[in-house]
PDB file of C-alpha atoms in Angstrom:
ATOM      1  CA  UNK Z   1    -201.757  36.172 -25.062  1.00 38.00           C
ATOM      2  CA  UNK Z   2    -204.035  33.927 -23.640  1.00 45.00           C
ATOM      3  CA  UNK Z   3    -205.604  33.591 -20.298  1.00 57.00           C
ATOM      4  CA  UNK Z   4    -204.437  30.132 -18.228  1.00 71.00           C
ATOM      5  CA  UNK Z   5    -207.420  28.170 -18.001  1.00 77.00           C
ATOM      6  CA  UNK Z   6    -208.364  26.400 -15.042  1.00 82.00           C
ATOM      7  CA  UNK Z   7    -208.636  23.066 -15.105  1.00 87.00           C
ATOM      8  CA  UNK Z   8    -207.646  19.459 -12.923  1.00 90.00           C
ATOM      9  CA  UNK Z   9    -204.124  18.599 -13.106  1.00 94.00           C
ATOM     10  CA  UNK Z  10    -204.754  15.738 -10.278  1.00 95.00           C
ATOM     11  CA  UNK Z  11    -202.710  12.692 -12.392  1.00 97.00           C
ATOM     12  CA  UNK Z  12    -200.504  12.653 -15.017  1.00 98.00           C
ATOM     13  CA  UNK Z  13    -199.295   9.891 -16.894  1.00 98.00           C
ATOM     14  CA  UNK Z  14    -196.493   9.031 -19.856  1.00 97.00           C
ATOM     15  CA  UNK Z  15    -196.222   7.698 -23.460  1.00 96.00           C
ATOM     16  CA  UNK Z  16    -193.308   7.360 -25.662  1.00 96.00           C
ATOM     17  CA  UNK Z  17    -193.346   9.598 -28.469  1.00 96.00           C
ATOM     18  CA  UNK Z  18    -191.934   6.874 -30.669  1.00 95.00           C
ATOM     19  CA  UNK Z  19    -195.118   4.549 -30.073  1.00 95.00           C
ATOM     20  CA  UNK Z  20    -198.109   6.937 -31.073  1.00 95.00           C
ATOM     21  CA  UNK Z  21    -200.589   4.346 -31.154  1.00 95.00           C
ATOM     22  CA  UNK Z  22    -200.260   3.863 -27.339  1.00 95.00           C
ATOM     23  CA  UNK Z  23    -201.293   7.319 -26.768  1.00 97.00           C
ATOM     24  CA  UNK Z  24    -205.296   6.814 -27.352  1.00 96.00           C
ATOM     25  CA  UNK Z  25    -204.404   3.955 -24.465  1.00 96.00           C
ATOM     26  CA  UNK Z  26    -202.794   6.283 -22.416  1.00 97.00           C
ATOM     27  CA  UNK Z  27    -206.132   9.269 -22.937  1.00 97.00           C
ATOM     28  CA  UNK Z  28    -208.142   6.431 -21.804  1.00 96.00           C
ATOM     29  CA  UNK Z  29    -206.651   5.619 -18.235  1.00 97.00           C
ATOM     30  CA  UNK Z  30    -208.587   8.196 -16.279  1.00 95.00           C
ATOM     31  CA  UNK Z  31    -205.353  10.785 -15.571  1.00 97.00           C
ATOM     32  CA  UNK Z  32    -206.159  14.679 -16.313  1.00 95.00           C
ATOM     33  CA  UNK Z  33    -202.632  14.896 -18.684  1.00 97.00           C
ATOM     34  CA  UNK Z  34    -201.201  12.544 -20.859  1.00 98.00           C
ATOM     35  CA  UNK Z  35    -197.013  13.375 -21.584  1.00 98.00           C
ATOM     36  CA  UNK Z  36    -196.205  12.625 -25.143  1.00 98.00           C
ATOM     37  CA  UNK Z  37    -192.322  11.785 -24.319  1.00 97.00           C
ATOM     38  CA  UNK Z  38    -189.797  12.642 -26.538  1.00 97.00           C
ATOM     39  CA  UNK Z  39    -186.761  12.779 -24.159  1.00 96.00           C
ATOM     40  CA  UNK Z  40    -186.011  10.444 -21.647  1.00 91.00           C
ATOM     41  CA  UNK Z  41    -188.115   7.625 -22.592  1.00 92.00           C
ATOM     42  CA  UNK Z  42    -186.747   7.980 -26.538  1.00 95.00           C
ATOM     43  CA  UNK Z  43    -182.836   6.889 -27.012  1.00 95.00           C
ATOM     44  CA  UNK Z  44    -180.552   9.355 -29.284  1.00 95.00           C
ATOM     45  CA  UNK Z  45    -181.097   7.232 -32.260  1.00 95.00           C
ATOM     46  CA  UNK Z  46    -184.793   7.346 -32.151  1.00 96.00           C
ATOM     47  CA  UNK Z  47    -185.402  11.154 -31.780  1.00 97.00           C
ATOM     48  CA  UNK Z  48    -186.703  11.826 -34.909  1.00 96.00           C
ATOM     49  CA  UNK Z  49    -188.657   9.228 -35.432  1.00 96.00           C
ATOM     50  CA  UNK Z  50    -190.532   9.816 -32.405  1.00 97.00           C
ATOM     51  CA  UNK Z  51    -190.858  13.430 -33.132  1.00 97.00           C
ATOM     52  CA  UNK Z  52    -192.275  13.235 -36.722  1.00 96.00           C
ATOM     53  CA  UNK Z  53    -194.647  10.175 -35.162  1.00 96.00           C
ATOM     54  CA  UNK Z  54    -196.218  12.372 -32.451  1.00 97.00           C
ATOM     55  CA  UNK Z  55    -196.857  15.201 -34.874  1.00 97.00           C
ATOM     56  CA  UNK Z  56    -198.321  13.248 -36.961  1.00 96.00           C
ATOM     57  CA  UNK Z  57    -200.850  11.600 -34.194  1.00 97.00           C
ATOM     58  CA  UNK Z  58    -201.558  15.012 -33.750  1.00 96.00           C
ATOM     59  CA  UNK Z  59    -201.606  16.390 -37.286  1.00 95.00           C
ATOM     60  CA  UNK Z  60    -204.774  13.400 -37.157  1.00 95.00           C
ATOM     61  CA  UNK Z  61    -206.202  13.435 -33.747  1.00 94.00           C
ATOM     62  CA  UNK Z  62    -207.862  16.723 -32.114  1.00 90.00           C
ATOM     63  CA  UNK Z  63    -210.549  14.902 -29.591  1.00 91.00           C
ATOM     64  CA  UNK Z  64    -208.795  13.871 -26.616  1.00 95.00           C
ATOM     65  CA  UNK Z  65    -211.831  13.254 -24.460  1.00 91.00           C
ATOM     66  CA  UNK Z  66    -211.287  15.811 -22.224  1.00 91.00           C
ATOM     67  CA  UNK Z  67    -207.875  14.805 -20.949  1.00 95.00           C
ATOM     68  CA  UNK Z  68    -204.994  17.432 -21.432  1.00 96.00           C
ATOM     69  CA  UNK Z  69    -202.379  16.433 -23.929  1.00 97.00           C
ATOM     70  CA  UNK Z  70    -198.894  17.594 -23.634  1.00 97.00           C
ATOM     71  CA  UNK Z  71    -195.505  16.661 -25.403  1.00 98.00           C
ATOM     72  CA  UNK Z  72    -192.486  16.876 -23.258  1.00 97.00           C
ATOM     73  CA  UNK Z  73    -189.558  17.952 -25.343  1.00 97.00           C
ATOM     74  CA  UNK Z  74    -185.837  17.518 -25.082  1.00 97.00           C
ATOM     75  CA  UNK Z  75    -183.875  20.476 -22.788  1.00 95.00           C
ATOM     76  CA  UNK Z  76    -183.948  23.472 -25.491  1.00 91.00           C
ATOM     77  CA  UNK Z  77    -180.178  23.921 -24.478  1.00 92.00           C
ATOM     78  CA  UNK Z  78    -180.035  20.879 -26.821  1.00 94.00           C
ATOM     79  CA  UNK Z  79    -179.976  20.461 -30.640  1.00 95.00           C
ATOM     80  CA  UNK Z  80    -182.873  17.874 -29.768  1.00 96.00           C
ATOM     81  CA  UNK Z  81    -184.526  20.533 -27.958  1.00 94.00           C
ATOM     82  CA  UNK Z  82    -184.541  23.253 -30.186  1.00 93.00           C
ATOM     83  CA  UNK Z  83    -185.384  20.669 -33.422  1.00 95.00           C
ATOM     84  CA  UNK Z  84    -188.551  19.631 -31.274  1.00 96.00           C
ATOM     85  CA  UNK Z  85    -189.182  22.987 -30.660  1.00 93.00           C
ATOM     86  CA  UNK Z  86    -188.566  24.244 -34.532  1.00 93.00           C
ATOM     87  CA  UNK Z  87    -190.983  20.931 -35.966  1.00 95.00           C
ATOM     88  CA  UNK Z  88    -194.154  21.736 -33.320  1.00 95.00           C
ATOM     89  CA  UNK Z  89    -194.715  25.844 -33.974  1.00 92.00           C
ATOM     90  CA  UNK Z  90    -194.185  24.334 -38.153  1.00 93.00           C
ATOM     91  CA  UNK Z  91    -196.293  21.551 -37.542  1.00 93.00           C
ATOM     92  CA  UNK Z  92    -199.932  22.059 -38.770  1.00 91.00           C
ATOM     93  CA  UNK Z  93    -201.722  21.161 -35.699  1.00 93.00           C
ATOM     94  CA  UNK Z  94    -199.695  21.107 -33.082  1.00 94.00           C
ATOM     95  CA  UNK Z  95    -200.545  19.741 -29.668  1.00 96.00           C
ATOM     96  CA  UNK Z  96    -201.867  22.331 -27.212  1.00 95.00           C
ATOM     97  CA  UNK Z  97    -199.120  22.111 -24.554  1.00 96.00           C
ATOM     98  CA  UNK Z  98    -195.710  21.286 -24.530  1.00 96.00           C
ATOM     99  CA  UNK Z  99    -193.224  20.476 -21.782  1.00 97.00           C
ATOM    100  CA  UNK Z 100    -190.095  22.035 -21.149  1.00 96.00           C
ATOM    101  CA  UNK Z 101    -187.393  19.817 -18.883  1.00 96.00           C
ATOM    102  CA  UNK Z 102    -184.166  20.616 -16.924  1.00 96.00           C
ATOM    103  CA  UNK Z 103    -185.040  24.514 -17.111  1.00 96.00           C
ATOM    104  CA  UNK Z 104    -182.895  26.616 -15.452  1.00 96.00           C
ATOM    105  CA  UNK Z 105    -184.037  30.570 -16.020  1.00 96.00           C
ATOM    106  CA  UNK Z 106    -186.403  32.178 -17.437  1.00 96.00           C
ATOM    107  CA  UNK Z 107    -184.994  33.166 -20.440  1.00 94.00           C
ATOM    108  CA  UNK Z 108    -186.105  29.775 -21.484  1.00 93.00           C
ATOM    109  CA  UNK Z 109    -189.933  29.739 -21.062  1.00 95.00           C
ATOM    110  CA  UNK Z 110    -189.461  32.854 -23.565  1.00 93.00           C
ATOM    111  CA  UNK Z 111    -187.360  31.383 -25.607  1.00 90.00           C
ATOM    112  CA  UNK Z 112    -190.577  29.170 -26.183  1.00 89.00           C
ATOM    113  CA  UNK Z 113    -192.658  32.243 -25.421  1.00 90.00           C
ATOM    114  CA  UNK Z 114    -191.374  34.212 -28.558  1.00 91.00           C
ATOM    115  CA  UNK Z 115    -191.499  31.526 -31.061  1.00 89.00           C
ATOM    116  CA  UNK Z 116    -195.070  30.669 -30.655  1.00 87.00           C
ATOM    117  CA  UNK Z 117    -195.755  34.144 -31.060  1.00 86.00           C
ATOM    118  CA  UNK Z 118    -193.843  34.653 -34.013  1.00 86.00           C
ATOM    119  CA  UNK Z 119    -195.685  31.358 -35.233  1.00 85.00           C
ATOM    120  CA  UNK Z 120    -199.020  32.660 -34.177  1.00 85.00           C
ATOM    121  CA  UNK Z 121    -199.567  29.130 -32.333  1.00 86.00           C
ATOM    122  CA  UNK Z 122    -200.940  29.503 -28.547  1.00 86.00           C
ATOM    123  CA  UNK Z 123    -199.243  26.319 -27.495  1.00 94.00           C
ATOM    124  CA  UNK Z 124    -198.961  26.235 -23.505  1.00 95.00           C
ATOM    125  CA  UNK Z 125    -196.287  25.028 -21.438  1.00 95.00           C
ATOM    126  CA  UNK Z 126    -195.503  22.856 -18.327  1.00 97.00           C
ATOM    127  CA  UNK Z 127    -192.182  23.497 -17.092  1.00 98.00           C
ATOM    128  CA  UNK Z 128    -189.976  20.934 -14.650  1.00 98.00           C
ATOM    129  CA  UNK Z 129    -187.946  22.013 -11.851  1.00 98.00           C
ATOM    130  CA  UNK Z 130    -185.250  19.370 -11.572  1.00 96.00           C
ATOM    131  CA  UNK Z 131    -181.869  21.314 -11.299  1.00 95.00           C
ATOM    132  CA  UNK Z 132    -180.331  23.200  -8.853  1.00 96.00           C
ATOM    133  CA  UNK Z 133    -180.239  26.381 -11.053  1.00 96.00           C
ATOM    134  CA  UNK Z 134    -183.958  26.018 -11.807  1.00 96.00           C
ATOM    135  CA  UNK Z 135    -184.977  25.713  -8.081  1.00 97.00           C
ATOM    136  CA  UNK Z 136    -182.879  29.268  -7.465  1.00 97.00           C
ATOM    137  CA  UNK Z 137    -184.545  30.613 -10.260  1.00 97.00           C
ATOM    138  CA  UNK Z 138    -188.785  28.683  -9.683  1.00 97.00           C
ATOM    139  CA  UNK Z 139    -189.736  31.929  -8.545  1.00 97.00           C
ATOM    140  CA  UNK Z 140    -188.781  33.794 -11.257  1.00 97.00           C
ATOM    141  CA  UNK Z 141    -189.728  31.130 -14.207  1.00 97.00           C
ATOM    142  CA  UNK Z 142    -193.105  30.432 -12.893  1.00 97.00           C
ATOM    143  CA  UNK Z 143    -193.954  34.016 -13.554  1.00 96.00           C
ATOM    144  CA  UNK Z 144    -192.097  34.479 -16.646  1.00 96.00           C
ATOM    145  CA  UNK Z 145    -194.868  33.699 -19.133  1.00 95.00           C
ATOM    146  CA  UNK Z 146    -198.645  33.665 -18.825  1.00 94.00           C
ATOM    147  CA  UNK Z 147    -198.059  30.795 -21.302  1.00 95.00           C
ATOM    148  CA  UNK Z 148    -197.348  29.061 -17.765  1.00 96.00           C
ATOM    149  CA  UNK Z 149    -199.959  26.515 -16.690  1.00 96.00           C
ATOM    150  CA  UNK Z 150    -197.683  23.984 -14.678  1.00 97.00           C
ATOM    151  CA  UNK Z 151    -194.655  23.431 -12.661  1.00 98.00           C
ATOM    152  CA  UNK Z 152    -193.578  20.123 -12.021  1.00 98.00           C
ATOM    153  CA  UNK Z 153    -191.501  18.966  -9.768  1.00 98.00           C
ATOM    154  CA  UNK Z 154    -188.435  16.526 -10.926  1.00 96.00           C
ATOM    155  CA  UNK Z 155    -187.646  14.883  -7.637  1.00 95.00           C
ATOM    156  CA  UNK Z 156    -185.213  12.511  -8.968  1.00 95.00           C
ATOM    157  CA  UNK Z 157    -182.930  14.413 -10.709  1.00 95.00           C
ATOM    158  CA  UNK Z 158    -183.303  16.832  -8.144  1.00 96.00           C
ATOM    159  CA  UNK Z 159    -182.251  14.093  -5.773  1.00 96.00           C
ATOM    160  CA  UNK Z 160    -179.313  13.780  -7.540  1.00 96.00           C
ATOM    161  CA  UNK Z 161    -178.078  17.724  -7.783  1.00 94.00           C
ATOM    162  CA  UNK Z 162    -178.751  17.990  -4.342  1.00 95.00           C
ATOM    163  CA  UNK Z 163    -176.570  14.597  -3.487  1.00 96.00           C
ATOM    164  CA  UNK Z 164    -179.160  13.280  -1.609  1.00 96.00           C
ATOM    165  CA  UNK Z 165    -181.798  10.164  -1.577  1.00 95.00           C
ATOM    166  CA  UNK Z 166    -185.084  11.377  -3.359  1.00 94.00           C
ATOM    167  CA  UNK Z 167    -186.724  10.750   0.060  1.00 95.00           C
ATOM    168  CA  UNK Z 168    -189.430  12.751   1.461  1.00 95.00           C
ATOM    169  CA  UNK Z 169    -187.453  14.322   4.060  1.00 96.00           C
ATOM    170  CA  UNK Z 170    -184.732  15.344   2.303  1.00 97.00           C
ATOM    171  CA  UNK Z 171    -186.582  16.809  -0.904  1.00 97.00           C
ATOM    172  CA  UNK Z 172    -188.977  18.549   1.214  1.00 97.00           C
ATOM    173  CA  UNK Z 173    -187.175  22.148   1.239  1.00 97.00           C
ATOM    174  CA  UNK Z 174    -187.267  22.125  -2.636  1.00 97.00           C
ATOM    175  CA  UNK Z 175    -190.539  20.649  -3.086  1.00 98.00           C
ATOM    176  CA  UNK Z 176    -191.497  23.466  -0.810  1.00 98.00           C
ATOM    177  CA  UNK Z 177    -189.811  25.828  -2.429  1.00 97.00           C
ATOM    178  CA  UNK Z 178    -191.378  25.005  -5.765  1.00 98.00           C
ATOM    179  CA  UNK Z 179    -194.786  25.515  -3.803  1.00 97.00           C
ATOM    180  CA  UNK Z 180    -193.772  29.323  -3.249  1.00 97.00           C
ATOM    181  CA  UNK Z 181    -192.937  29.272  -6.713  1.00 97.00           C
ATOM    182  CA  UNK Z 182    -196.280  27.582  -7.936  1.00 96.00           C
ATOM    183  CA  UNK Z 183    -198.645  30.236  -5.319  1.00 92.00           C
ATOM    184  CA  UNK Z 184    -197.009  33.236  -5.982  1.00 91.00           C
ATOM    185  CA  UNK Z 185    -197.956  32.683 -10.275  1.00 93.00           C
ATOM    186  CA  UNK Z 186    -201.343  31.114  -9.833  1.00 89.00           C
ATOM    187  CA  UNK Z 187    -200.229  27.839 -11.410  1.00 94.00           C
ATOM    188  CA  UNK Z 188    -200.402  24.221 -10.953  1.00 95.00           C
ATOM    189  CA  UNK Z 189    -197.893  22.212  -9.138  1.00 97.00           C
ATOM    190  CA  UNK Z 190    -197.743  18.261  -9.854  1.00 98.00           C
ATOM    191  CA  UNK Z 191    -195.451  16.179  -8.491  1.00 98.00           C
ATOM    192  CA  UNK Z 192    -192.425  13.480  -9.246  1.00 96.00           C
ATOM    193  CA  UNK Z 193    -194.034   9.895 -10.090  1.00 96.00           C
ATOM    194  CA  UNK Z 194    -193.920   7.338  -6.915  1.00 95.00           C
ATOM    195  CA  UNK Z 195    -191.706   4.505  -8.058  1.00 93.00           C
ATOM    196  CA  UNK Z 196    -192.981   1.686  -5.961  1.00 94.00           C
ATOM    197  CA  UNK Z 197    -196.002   0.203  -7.650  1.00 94.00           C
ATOM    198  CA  UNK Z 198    -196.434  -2.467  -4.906  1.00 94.00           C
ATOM    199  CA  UNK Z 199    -196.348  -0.004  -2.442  1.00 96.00           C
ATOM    200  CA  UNK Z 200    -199.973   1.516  -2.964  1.00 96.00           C
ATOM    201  CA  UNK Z 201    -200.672   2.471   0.496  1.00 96.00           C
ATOM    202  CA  UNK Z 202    -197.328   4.773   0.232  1.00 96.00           C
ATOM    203  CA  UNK Z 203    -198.514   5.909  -2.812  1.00 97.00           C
ATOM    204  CA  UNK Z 204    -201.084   7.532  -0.862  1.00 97.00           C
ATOM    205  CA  UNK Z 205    -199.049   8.824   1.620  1.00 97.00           C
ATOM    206  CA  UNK Z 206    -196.948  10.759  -0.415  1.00 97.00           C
ATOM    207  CA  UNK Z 207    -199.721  12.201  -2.499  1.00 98.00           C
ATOM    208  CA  UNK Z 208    -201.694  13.359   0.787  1.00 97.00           C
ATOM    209  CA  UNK Z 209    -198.899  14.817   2.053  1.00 97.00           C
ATOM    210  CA  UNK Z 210    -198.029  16.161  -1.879  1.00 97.00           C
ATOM    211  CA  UNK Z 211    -201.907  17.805  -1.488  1.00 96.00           C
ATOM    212  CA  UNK Z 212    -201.161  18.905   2.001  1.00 96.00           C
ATOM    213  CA  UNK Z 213    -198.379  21.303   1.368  1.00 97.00           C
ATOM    214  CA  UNK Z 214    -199.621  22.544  -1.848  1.00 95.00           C
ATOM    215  CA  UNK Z 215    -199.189  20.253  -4.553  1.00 97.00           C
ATOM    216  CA  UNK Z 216    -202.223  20.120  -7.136  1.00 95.00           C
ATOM    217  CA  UNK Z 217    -201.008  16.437  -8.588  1.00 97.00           C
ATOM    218  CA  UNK Z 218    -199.306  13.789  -8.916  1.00 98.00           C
ATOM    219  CA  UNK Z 219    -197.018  11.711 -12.108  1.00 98.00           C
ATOM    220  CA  UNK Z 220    -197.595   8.425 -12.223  1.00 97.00           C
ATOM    221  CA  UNK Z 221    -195.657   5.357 -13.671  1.00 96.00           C
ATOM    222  CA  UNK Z 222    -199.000   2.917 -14.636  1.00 97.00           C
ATOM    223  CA  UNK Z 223    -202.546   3.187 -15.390  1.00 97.00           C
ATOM    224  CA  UNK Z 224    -203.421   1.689 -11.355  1.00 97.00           C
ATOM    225  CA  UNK Z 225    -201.877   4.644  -9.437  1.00 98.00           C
ATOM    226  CA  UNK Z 226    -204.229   6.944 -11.251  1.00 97.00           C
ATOM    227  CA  UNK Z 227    -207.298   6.323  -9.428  1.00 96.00           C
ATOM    228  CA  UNK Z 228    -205.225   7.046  -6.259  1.00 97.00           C
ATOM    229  CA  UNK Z 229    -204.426   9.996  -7.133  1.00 97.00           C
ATOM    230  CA  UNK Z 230    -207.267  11.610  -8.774  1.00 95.00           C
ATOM    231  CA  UNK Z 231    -208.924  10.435  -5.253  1.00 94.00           C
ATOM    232  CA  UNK Z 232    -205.922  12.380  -3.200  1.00 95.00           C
ATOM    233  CA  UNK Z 233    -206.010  15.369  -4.951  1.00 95.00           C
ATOM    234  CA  UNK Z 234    -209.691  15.977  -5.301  1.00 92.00           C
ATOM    235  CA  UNK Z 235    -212.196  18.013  -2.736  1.00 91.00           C
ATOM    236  CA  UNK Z 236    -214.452  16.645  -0.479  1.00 89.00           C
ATOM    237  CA  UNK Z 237    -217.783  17.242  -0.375  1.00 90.00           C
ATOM    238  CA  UNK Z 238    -217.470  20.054   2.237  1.00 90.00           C
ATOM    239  CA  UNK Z 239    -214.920  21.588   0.299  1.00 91.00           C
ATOM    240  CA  UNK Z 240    -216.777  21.579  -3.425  1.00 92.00           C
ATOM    241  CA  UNK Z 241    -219.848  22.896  -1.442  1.00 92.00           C
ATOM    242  CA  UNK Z 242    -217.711  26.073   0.587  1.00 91.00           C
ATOM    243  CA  UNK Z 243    -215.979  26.623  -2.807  1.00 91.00           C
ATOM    244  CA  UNK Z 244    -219.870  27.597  -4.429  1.00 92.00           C
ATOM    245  CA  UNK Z 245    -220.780  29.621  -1.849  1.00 91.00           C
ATOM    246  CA  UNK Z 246    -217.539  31.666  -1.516  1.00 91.00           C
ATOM    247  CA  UNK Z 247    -218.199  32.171  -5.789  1.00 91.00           C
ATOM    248  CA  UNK Z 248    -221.583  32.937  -5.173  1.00 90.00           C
ATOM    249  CA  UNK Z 249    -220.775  35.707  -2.724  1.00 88.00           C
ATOM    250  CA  UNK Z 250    -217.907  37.403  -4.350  1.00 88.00           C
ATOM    251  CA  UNK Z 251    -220.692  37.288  -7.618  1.00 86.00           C
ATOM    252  CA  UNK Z 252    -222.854  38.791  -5.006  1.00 83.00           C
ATOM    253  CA  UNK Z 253    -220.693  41.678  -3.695  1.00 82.00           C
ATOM    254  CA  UNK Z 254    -218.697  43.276  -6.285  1.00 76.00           C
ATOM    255  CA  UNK Z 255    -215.783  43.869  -4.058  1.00 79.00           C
ATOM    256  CA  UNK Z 256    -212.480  42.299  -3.277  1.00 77.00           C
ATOM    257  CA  UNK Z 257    -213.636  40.736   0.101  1.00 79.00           C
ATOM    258  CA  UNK Z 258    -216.408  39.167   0.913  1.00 85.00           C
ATOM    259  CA  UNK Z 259    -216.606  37.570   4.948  1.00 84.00           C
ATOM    260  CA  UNK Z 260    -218.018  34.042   5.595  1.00 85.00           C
ATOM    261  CA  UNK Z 261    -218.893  31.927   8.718  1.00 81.00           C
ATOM    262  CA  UNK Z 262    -216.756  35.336  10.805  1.00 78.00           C
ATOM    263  CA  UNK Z 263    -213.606  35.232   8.426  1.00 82.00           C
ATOM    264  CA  UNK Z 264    -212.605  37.141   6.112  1.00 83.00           C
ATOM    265  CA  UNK Z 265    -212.015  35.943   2.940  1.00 86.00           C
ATOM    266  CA  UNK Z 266    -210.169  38.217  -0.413  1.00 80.00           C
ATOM    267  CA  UNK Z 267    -210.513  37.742  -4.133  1.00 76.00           C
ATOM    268  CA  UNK Z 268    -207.096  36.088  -4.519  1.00 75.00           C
ATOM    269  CA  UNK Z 269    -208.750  32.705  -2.809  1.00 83.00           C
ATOM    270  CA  UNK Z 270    -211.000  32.661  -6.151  1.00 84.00           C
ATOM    271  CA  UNK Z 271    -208.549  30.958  -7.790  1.00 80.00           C
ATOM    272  CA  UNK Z 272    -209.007  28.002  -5.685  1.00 83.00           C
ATOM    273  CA  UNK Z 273    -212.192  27.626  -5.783  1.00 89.00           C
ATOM    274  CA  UNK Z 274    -212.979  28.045  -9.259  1.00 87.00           C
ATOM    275  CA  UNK Z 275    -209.886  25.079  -9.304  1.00 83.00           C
ATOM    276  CA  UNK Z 276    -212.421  22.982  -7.206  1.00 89.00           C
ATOM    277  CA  UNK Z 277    -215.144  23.304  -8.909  1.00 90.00           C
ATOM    278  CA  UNK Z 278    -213.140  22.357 -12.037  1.00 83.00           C
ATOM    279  CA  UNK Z 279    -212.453  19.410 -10.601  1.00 83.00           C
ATOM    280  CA  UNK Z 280    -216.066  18.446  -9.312  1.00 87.00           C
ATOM    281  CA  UNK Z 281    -217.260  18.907 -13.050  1.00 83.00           C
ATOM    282  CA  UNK Z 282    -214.665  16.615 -14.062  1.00 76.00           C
ATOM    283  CA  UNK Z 283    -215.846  13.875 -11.190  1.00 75.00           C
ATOM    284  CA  UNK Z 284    -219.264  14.515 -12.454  1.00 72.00           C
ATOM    285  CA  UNK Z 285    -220.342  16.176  -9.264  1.00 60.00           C
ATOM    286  CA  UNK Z 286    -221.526  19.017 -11.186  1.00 52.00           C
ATOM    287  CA  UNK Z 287    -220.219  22.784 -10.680  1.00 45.00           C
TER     288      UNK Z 287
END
């Protein structure tokens, strides 16, 4: 199985499935994953169509510039689902990642988990959180596969299981929760798009306070919330600098803790900073 590779998930960004030639558009907008889309944004009739389409783009296409490519499928407790599911591990090159929606156990993720492996095809997954059943079980399914890279965090049909606005306020106990989740399996967290795409300055709100409590990124809904976000969920200076030394001393000791500045710092924080300085590389800052 392989090893999750670190990497910035900072901005994310969506293109129908059933329009492949906007996808090299999408790659090109600056966000660290672009979301093939083969659910929501496809109606019933179109479902095939856009599945055989984005196979095909990527039956063609294997330089993405750097940016991560993923296809979100339909929910796998679906006929939809489980077609998508059957066509990629078949498919000849099939894209790197895929993304799972509406999960709500684990069994799921190996649902996924045991067909790639069957297929021989080390295709990872991203896997939303947007039901209630799914946010009893995060725990549980962000651990349940080291083909795990990603939770995300559905806020607005979370909203809507939890009969409530998909304010900040009142999604802040699950998007917390999905934090826990996130920590406790060494995986990236990336939150519901912002809506408003007047509202720029809120945009940044949200996403600060997204990076504050433990969110590594952000969706968004066009190409000119990406630079916001890439800017919210990236280090400082300060922190890109602290993240080489605390490498270069773990390097240095061969042990589990090293202490820094008076504080005590243990291997587990690696993680991190090996996350930072993926993201400095990608800025060009160097690591």
């Amino acid at each position: 199985m392989n090893e999750r590779t670190i990497r910035p998930r900072r901005s994310l960004i969506f293109a129908p499935g059933n329009r492949p030639e906007m996808i090299p558009k999408a790659l090109a907008t600056g966000a660290d994953i672009v979301t093939i889309d083969l659910e929501d944004a496809i109606a019933p009739n179109d479902k095939t169509a856009a599945r055989e389409g984005t196979l095909g783009w990527f039956a063609e296409n294997d330089d993405f510039g750097g940016v991560e490519p993923v296809v979100r499928v339909n929910c796998l407790r679906s006929v939809e689902g489980l077609a998508d599911l059957q066509a990629i591990v078949e498919s000849p090159r099939p894209p790197p990642a895929i993304m799972l929606p509406k999960v709500k156990s684990p069994g799921e993720v190996r649902v996924h988990e045991e067909l790639v492996e069957q297929a021989a095809r080390p295709i990872r997954l991203h896997v939303i959180i947007e039901t209630n059943e799914g946010l009893d079980a995060c725990i549980e399914i962000a651990r349940s596969s080291e083909l795990v890279d990603a939770l995300l965090f559905g806020g607005v049909d979370m909203a809507a299981e939890l009969r409530v606005e998909p304010t900040w306020n009142a999604l802040l106990h699950a998007r917390s929760r999905a934090v826990h989740a996130a920590a406790s399996a060494g995986v990236d967290l990336i939150d519901v798009p912002f809506l408003d795409l007047n509202d720029m300055e809120g945009l940044a709100r949200e996403a600060s306070a997204c990076a504050e409590i433990g969110f590594t990124g952000k969706g968004a809904i066009h190409p000119k919330q990406i630079p916001v976000l890439n800017e919210c969920f990236s280090p400082s200076e300060e922190e890109v600098e602290r993240a080489r030394r605390v490498i270069a001393e773990f390097d240095g000791a061969g042990t589990g803790l090293v202490v820094i500045d008076g504080k005590l710092i243990e291997k587990p924080v690696l993680r991190s900073m090996h996350r930072i300085l993926a993201i400095a590389e990608r800025m060009g800052r160097g690591a």
